[in-house]
mmCIF file of C-alpha atoms in Angstrom:
data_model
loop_
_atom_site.group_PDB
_atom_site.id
_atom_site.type_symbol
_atom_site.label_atom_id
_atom_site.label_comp_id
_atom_site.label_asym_id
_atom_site.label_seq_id
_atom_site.Cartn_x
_atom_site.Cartn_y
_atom_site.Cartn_z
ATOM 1 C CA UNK R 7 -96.284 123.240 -75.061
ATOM 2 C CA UNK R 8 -92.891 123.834 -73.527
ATOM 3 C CA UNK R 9 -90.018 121.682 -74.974
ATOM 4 C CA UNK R 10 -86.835 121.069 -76.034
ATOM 5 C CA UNK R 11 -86.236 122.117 -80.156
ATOM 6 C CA UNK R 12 -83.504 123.322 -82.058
ATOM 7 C CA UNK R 13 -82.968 126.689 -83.235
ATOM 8 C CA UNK R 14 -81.247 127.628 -86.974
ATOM 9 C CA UNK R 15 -79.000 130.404 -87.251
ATOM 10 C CA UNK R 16 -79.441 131.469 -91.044
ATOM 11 C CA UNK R 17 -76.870 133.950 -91.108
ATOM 12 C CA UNK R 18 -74.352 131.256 -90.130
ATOM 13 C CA UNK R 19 -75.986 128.374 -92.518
ATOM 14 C CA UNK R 20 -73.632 128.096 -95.413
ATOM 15 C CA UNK R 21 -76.463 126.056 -97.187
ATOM 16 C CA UNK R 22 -75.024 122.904 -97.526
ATOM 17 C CA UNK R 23 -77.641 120.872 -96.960
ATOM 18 C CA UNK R 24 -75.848 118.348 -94.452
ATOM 19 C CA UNK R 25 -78.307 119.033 -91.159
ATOM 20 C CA UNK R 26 -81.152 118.147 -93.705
ATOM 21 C CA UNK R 27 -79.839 114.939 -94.840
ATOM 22 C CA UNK R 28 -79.085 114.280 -91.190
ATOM 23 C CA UNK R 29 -82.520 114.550 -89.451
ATOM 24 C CA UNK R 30 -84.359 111.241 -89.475
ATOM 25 C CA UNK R 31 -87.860 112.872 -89.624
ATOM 26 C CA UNK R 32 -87.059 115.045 -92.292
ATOM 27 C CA UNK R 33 -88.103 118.096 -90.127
ATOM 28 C CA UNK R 34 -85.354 120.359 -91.005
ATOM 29 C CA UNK R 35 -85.534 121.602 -95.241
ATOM 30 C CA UNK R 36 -83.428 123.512 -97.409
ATOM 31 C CA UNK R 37 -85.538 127.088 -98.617
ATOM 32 C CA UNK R 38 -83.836 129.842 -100.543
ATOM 33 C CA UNK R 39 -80.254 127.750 -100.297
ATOM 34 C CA UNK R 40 -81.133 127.912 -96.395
ATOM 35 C CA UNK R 41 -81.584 125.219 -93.483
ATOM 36 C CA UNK R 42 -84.673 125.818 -92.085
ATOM 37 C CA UNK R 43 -86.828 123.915 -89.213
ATOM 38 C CA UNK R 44 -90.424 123.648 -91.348
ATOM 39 C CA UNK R 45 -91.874 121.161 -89.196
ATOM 40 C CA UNK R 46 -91.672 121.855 -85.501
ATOM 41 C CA UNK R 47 -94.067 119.121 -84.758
ATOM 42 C CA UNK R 48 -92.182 116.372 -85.929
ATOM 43 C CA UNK R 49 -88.586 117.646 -84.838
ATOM 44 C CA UNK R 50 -88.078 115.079 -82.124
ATOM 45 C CA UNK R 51 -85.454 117.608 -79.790
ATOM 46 C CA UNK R 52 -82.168 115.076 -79.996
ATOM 47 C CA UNK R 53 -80.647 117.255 -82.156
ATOM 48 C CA UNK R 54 -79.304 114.626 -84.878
ATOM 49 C CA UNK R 55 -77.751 117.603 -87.137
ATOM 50 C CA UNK R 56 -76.226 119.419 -84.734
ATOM 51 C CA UNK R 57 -73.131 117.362 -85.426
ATOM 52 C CA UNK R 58 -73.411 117.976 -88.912
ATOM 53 C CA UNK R 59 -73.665 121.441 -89.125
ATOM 54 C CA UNK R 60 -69.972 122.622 -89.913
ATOM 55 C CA UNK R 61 -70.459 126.100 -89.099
ATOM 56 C CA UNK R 62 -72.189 125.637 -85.356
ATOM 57 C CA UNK R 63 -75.876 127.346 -86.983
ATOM 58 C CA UNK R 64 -77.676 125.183 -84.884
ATOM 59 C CA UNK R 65 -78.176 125.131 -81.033
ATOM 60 C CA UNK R 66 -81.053 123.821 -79.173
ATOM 61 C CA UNK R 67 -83.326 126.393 -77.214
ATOM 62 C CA UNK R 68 -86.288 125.784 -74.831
ATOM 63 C CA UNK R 69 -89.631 127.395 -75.780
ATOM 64 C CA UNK R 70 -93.499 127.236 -76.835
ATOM 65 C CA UNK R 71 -93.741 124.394 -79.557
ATOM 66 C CA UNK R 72 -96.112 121.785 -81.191
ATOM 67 C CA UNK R 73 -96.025 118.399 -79.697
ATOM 68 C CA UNK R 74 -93.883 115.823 -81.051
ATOM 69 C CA UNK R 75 -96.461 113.758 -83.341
ATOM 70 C CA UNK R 76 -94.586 110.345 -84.359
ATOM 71 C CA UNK R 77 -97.559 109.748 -86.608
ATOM 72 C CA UNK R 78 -96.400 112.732 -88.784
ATOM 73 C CA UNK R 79 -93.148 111.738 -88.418
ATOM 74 C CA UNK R 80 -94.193 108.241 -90.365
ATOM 75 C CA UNK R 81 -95.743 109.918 -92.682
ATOM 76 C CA UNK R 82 -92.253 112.237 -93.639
ATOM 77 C CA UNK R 83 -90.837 108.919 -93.642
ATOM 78 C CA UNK R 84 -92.797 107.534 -96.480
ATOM 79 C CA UNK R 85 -92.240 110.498 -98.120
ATOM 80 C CA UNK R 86 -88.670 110.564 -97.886
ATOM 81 C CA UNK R 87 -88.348 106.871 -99.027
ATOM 82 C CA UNK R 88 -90.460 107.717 -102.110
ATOM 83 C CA UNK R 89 -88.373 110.802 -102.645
ATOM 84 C CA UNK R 90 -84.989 108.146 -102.488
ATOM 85 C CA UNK R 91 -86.282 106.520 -105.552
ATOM 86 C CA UNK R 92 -85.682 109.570 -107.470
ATOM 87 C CA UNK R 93 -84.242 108.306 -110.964
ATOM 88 C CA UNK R 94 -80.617 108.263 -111.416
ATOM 89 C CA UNK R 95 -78.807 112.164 -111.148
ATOM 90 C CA UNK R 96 -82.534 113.554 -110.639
ATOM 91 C CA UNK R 97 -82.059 115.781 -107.370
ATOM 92 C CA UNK R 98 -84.659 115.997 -104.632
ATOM 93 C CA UNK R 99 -87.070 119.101 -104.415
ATOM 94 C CA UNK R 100 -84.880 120.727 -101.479
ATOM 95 C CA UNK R 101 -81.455 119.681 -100.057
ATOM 96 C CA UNK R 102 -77.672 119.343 -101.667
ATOM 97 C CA UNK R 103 -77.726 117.504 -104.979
ATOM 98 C CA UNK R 104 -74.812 115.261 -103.594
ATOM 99 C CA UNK R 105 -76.979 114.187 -101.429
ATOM 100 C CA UNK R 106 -79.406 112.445 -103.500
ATOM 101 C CA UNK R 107 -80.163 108.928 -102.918
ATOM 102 C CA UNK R 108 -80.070 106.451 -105.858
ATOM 103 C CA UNK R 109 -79.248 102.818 -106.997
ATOM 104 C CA UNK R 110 -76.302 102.166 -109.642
ATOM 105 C CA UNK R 111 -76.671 99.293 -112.233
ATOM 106 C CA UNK R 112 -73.264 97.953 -113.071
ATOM 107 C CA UNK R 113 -73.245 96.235 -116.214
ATOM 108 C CA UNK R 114 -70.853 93.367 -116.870
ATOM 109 C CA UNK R 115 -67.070 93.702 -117.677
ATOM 110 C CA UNK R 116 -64.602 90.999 -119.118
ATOM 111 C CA UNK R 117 -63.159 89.017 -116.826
ATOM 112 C CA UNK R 118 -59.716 90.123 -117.452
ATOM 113 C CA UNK R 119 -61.023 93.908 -116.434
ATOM 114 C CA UNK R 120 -63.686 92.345 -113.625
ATOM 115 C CA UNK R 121 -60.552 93.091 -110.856
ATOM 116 C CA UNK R 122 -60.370 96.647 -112.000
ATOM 117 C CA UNK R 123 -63.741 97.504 -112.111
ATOM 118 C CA UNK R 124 -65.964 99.566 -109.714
ATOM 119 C CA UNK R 125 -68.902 97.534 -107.751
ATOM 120 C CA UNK R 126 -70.073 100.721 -106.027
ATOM 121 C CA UNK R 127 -73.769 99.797 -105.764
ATOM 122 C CA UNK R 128 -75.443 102.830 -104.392
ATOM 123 C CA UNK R 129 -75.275 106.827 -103.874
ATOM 124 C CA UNK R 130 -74.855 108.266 -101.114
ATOM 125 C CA UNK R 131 -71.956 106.032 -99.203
ATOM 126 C CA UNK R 132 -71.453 108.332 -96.354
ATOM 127 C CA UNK R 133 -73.201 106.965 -93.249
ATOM 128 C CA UNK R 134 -74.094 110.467 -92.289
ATOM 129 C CA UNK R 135 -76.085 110.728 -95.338
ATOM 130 C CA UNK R 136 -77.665 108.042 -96.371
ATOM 131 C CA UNK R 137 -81.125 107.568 -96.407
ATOM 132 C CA UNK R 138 -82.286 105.239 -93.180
ATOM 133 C CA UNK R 139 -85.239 103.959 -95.610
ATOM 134 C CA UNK R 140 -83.553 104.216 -98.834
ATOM 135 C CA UNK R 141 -84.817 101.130 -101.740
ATOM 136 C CA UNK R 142 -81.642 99.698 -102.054
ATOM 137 C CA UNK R 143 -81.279 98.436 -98.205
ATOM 138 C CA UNK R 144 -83.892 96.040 -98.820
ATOM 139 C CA UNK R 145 -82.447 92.512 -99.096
ATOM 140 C CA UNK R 146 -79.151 93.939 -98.867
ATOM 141 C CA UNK R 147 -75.776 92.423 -97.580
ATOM 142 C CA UNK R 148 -74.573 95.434 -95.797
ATOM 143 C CA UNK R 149 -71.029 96.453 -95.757
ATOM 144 C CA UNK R 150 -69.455 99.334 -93.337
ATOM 145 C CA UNK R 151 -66.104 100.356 -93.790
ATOM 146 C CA UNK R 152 -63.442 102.903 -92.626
ATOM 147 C CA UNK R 153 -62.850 105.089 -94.863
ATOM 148 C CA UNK R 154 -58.967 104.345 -94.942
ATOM 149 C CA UNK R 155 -59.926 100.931 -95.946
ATOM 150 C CA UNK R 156 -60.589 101.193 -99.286
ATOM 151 C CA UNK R 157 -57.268 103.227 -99.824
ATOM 152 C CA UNK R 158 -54.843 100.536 -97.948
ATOM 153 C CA UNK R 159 -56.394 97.598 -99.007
ATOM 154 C CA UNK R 160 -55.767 96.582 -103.322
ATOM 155 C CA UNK R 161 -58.799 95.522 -104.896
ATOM 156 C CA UNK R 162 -61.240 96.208 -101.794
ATOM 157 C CA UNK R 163 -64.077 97.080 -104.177
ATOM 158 C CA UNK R 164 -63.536 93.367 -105.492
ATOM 159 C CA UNK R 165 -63.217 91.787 -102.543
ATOM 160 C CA UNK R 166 -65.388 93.758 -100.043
ATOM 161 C CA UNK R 167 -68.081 95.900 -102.295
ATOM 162 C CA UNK R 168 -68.684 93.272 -104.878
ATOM 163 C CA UNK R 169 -72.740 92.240 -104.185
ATOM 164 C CA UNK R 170 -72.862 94.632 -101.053
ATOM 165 C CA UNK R 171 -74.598 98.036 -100.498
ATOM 166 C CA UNK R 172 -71.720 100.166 -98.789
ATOM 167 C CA UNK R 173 -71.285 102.655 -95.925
ATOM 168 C CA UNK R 174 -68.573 104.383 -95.074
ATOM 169 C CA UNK R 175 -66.924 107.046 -92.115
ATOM 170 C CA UNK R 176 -63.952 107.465 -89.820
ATOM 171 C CA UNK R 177 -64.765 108.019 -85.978
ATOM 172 C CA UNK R 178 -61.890 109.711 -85.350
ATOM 173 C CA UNK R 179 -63.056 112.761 -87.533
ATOM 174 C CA UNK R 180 -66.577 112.554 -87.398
ATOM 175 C CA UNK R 181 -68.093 114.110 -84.727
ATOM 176 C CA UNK R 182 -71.126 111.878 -82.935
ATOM 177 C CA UNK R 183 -71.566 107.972 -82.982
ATOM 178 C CA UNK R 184 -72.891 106.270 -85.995
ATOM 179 C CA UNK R 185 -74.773 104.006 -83.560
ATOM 180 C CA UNK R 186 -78.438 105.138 -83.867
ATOM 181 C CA UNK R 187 -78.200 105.552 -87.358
ATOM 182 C CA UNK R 188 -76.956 101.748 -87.692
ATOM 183 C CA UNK R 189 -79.733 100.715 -85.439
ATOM 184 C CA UNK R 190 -82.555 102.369 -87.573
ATOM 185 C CA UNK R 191 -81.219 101.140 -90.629
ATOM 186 C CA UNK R 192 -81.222 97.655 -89.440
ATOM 187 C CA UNK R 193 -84.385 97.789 -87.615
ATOM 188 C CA UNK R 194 -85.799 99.248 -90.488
ATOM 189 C CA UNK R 195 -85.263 96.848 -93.352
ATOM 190 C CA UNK R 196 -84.691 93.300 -94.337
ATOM 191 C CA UNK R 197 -80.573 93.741 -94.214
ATOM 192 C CA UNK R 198 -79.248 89.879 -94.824
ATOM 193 C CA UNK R 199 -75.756 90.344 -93.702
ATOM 194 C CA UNK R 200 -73.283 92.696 -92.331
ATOM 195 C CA UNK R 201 -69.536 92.879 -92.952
ATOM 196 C CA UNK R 202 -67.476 95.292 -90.872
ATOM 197 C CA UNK R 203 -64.151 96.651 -92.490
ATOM 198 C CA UNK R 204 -61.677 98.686 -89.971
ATOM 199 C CA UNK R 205 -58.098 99.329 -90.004
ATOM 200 C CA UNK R 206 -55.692 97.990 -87.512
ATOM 201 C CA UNK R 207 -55.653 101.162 -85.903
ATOM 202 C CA UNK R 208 -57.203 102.146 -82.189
ATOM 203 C CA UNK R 209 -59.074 104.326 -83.206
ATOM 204 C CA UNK R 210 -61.097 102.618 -85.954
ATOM 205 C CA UNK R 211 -62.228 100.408 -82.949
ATOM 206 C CA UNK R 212 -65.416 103.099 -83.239
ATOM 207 C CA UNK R 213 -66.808 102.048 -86.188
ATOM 208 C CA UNK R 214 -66.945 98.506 -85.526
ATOM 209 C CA UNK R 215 -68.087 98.861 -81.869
ATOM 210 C CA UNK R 216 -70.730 101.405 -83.463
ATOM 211 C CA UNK R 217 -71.789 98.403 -85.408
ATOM 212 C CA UNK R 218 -72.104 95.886 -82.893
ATOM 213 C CA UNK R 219 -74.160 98.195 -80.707
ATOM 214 C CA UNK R 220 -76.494 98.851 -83.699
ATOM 215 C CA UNK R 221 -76.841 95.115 -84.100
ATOM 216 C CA UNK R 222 -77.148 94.456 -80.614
ATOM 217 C CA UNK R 223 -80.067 97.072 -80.311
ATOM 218 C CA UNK R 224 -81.804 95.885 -83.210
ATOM 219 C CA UNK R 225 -82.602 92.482 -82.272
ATOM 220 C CA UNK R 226 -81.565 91.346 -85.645
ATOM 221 C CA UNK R 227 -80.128 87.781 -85.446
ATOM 222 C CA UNK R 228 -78.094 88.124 -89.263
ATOM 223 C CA UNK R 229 -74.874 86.648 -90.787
ATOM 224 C CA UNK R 230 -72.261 89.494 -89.415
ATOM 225 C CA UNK R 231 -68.133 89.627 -89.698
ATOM 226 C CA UNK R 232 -65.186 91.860 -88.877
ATOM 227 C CA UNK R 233 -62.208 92.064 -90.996
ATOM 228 C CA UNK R 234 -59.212 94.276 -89.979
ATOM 229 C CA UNK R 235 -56.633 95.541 -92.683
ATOM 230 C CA UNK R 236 -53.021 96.777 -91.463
ATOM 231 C CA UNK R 237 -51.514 99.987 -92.094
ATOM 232 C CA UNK R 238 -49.631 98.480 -94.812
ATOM 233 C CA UNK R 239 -52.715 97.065 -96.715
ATOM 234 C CA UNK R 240 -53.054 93.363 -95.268
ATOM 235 C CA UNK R 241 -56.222 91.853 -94.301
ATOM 236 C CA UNK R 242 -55.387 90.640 -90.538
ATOM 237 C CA UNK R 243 -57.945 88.078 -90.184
ATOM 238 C CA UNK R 244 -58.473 86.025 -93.922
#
């Protein structure tokens, strides 16, 4: 049939891996450290990794393709979850090792160290990169932060990572909303609670109306907050 689908450039694909990580169905694949489009018939035509691409190798072009077949796209689903559970520092069979989704056990510290120490839970922590059906989002209290955050604000892992599986971005430099990937991660598993961390800042407004649009789509009634920290490294609203 006639539709929609994207189109890799390979001499432009710097083999990074990002469009990969970025498509939902798992229709684009890394092969011979290049991004290539394996599985036209799940490749849905929104064009998810064009944003990520840095070097523009990907475009969308009209022409003779399978259907879409959301059954097969399930089915990469599955297969992409099962791939996420990967033990720790194992890569996946194609994609960017940095990429690789896995859970971190922390084991205890003394108390006199416990404000010091790092409660990063999970890799990835990018939102453009994370698994939507990775392990570790089940049960989770979700946390999404500006990037900045975490550098204005002293002892945010204490205070804002401790116990929470953490996302982060900045939607004045990344290019596309983080909307739809919010709303499949929420729609997709059992998340208990979400915390939204922003700076003071106009334009970190983004990320937290990104998150209220993903909650708002998902139908999920949950526990959710927004806590701003100034410029100077203040939190606003304690």
């Amino acid at each position: 049939m006639l539709r929609k689908i994207i189109a890799i450039d390979e001499e432009k694909c710097n083999g990074c891996g990002l469009c990969a990580a970025a498509c939902h169905e798992g229709a684009i694949q890394m092969a011979d450290g290049k991004a290539r489009l394996l599985r036209e018939e799940i490749c849905d035509g929104l064009g998810d990794c064009l944003p990520a691409c840095p070097t523009g190798a990907i475009r969308f072009e009209e022409r003779e393709a399978p259907a879409y077949d959301a059954g097969a796209v399930r089915a990469a689903r599955e297969e992409r979850g099962r791939a996420a559970a990967l033990p720790a520092g194992e890569a996946p069979p194609c994609g960017c090792p940095g990429t690789s989704s896995r859970r971190i056990e922390r084991l205890s510290v003394p108390e006199a160290e416990e404000a010091l120490a790092s409660r990063l839970s999970q890799w990835p922590v990018q939102i453009k990169l994370v698994p939507v059906n990775a392990p570790y989002f089940r049960g989770a209290d979700l946390l999404v932060a500006a990037d900045c955050t975490a550098y204005a604000c002293g002892g945010f892992h204490h205070r804002f990572m401790k116990n929470r599986i953490t996302l982060i971005g900045c939607p004045k430099l990344d290019e596309g909303d983080y909307a739809d990937k919010l709303t499949a991660i929420l729609t997709e598993n059992d998340i208990r609670s979400l915390t939204v961390v922003r700076m003071e800042v106009p334009c970190c407004g983004g990320i937290e109306h990104a998150a209220k649009t993903a909650l708002r789509r998902s139908g999920r009634f949950i526990p959710w907050q927004v806590r701003t920290v100034s410029t100077d490294g203040r939190v606003l609203n304690d």
